[in-house]
CSV table of C-alpha atoms in Angstrom, one decimal:
chain,number,residue,atom,x,y,z
A,1,MET,CA,8.4,29.8,-26.9
A,2,ARG,CA,11.9,30.1,-25.0
A,3,LEU,CA,10.2,30.1,-22.0
A,4,LYS,CA,8.3,26.7,-22.5
A,5,GLU,CA,11.4,25.0,-23.4
A,6,THR,CA,13.1,26.3,-20.8
A,7,ALA,CA,10.1,25.1,-17.9
A,8,LEU,CA,9.6,21.8,-19.7
A,9,LEU,CA,13.7,21.1,-19.8
A,10,CYS,CA,13.1,22.2,-15.8
A,11,LEU,CA,10.2,19.5,-15.0
A,12,LEU,CA,11.7,16.9,-17.1
A,13,PRO,CA,14.0,15.5,-13.9
A,14,PHE,CA,10.4,15.2,-11.8
A,15,ALA,CA,8.4,13.2,-14.6
A,16,PHE,CA,11.2,10.5,-15.2
A,17,ALA,CA,11.6,10.8,-11.2
A,18,ALA,CA,7.6,9.9,-10.8
A,19,GLY,CA,8.0,7.2,-13.5
A,20,ALA,CA,10.8,5.6,-11.3
A,21,ALA,CA,9.0,5.3,-8.3
A,22,GLY,CA,5.9,4.0,-9.8
A,23,ALA,CA,7.9,1.0,-11.4
A,24,ALA,CA,9.7,0.1,-8.4
A,25,PRO,CA,9.0,-3.4,-7.4
A,26,PRO,CA,6.6,-5.2,-4.9
A,27,ILE,CA,7.9,-6.3,-1.8
A,28,ALA,CA,6.3,-9.0,0.1
A,29,LEU,CA,3.7,-8.5,2.4
A,30,SER,CA,5.8,-10.3,5.1
A,31,GLN,CA,8.5,-7.9,4.7
A,32,LEU,CA,6.6,-5.7,4.8
A,33,TYR,CA,4.7,-6.5,8.3
A,34,ALA,CA,8.2,-7.6,9.5
A,35,SER,CA,9.0,-4.0,9.2
A,36,TYR,CA,5.9,-3.2,11.5
A,37,GLN,CA,6.9,-5.9,14.0
A,38,ASN,CA,10.9,-4.4,13.7
A,39,ALA,CA,8.7,-1.5,15.1
A,40,ASP,CA,7.2,-2.6,18.1
A,41,HIS,CA,4.3,-2.9,16.4
A,42,SER,CA,4.1,1.0,15.6
A,43,ALA,CA,3.7,2.4,12.4
A,44,LEU,CA,4.8,5.6,13.0
A,45,SER,CA,8.7,4.2,14.0
A,46,MET,CA,8.4,2.3,10.5
A,47,PRO,CA,10.5,3.9,7.8
A,48,GLU,CA,7.9,3.2,4.9
A,49,TYR,CA,5.2,5.4,7.0
A,50,GLY,CA,3.2,7.7,5.2
A,51,GLN,CA,5.1,6.3,2.2
A,52,PRO,CA,3.7,4.5,-0.6
A,53,VAL,CA,4.7,0.7,-1.1
A,54,ARG,CA,3.8,-1.6,-3.9
A,55,PHE,CA,3.3,-5.3,-2.6
A,56,THR,CA,1.8,-8.4,-3.8
A,57,ALA,CA,-1.0,-10.1,-1.5
A,58,VAL,CA,-3.7,-12.9,-1.2
A,59,VAL,CA,-7.4,-11.7,-0.1
A,60,LEU,CA,-8.1,-13.1,3.1
A,61,GLU,CA,-11.9,-12.1,3.1
A,62,GLN,CA,-13.4,-8.8,2.1
A,63,ASN,CA,-15.2,-6.6,5.2
A,64,THR,CA,-17.1,-3.9,5.3
A,65,SER,CA,-15.9,-0.8,8.1
A,66,MET,CA,-18.0,1.3,10.3
A,67,ALA,CA,-18.0,4.1,7.7
A,68,ASP,CA,-19.5,1.6,4.9
A,69,THR,CA,-15.9,1.3,2.8
A,70,ALA,CA,-14.8,-1.7,1.6
A,71,LEU,CA,-12.1,-3.1,4.5
A,72,THR,CA,-9.6,-6.5,2.9
A,73,SER,CA,-7.7,-8.5,5.1
A,74,ALA,CA,-4.5,-9.6,3.4
A,75,THR,CA,-1.8,-12.3,3.5
A,76,ASP,CA,1.1,-13.9,1.5
A,77,ALA,CA,0.2,-16.3,-1.1
A,78,ASP,CA,1.7,-19.2,1.2
A,79,GLY,CA,0.1,-17.8,4.6
A,80,GLU,CA,-2.8,-17.5,6.2
A,81,VAL,CA,-2.2,-15.1,9.0
A,82,GLU,CA,-3.8,-11.6,8.6
A,83,TYR,CA,-0.8,-9.2,7.8
A,84,ALA,CA,-2.5,-6.2,6.7
A,85,ARG,CA,-6.0,-4.7,6.3
A,86,LEU,CA,-6.2,-2.4,3.4
A,87,SER,CA,-8.8,-0.1,2.5
A,88,GLY,CA,-9.2,2.9,-0.4
A,89,GLU,CA,-11.8,4.3,-2.7
A,90,ASP,CA,-10.6,1.5,-5.5
A,91,ARG,CA,-13.6,-0.3,-6.3
A,92,LYS,CA,-11.3,-3.0,-7.4
A,93,LEU,CA,-10.3,-3.6,-4.3
A,94,ALA,CA,-13.4,-4.3,-3.3
A,95,ALA,CA,-14.6,-6.5,-5.9
A,96,LEU,CA,-11.3,-9.2,-5.0
A,97,GLU,CA,-12.6,-12.4,-3.8
A,98,PRO,CA,-11.2,-14.2,-1.1
A,99,GLY,CA,-8.0,-16.2,-2.2
A,100,ALA,CA,-7.2,-13.7,-5.1
A,101,ALA,CA,-3.7,-12.8,-5.3
A,102,PHE,CA,-3.3,-8.9,-6.4
A,103,THR,CA,-0.6,-6.2,-6.5
A,104,ALA,CA,-1.7,-3.1,-5.1
A,105,THR,CA,0.4,0.2,-4.2
A,106,CYS,CA,-1.1,1.7,-0.5
A,107,THR,CA,-0.1,4.4,1.5
A,108,VAL,CA,1.3,2.9,5.4
A,109,GLY,CA,-1.2,4.5,7.8
A,110,PHE,CA,-1.5,4.6,11.3
A,111,SER,CA,-1.1,1.4,13.6
A,112,SER,CA,-0.4,0.8,17.0
A,113,GLY,CA,-0.4,-2.1,19.2
A,114,THR,CA,-2.4,-4.0,16.4
A,115,ASP,CA,-1.7,-6.9,15.0
A,116,TYR,CA,-1.7,-6.3,11.6
A,117,LEU,CA,-0.7,-3.1,9.5
A,118,ASN,CA,-3.0,-0.3,7.9
A,119,LEU,CA,-2.7,0.2,4.5
A,120,THR,CA,-4.7,3.0,3.5
A,121,ASP,CA,-5.5,4.9,-0.4
A,122,CYS,CA,-5.0,1.7,-1.9
A,123,VAL,CA,-5.1,1.3,-5.8
A,124,VAL,CA,-4.9,-2.2,-6.9
A,125,GLU,CA,-3.2,-3.0,-10.6
């Protein structure tokens, strides 16, 4: 029994860290795109590259990729400029209509030289 209690106490800080990371406030998609611009349109040079980010956005349009998966173009609430293309297995993402506001968590994926940021593994709240 003592071994279980010790293991639980060792894992407790990780549980709090995971909960705190999930509670991060969303950033504006334009701020994330500004980071991409500051990195000379190379996601590899962004501090956020490969990291999960939580943001708010508005759907510009829904498309289907060559792999027959949903591809969502997104912008900020006040814009019409495409800041990012989102992909993921979440059916909620594909169900969003153009003009719909949403909050999602995605991983900053590889983009280089494009006018939009590639966000992958997206999950809509």
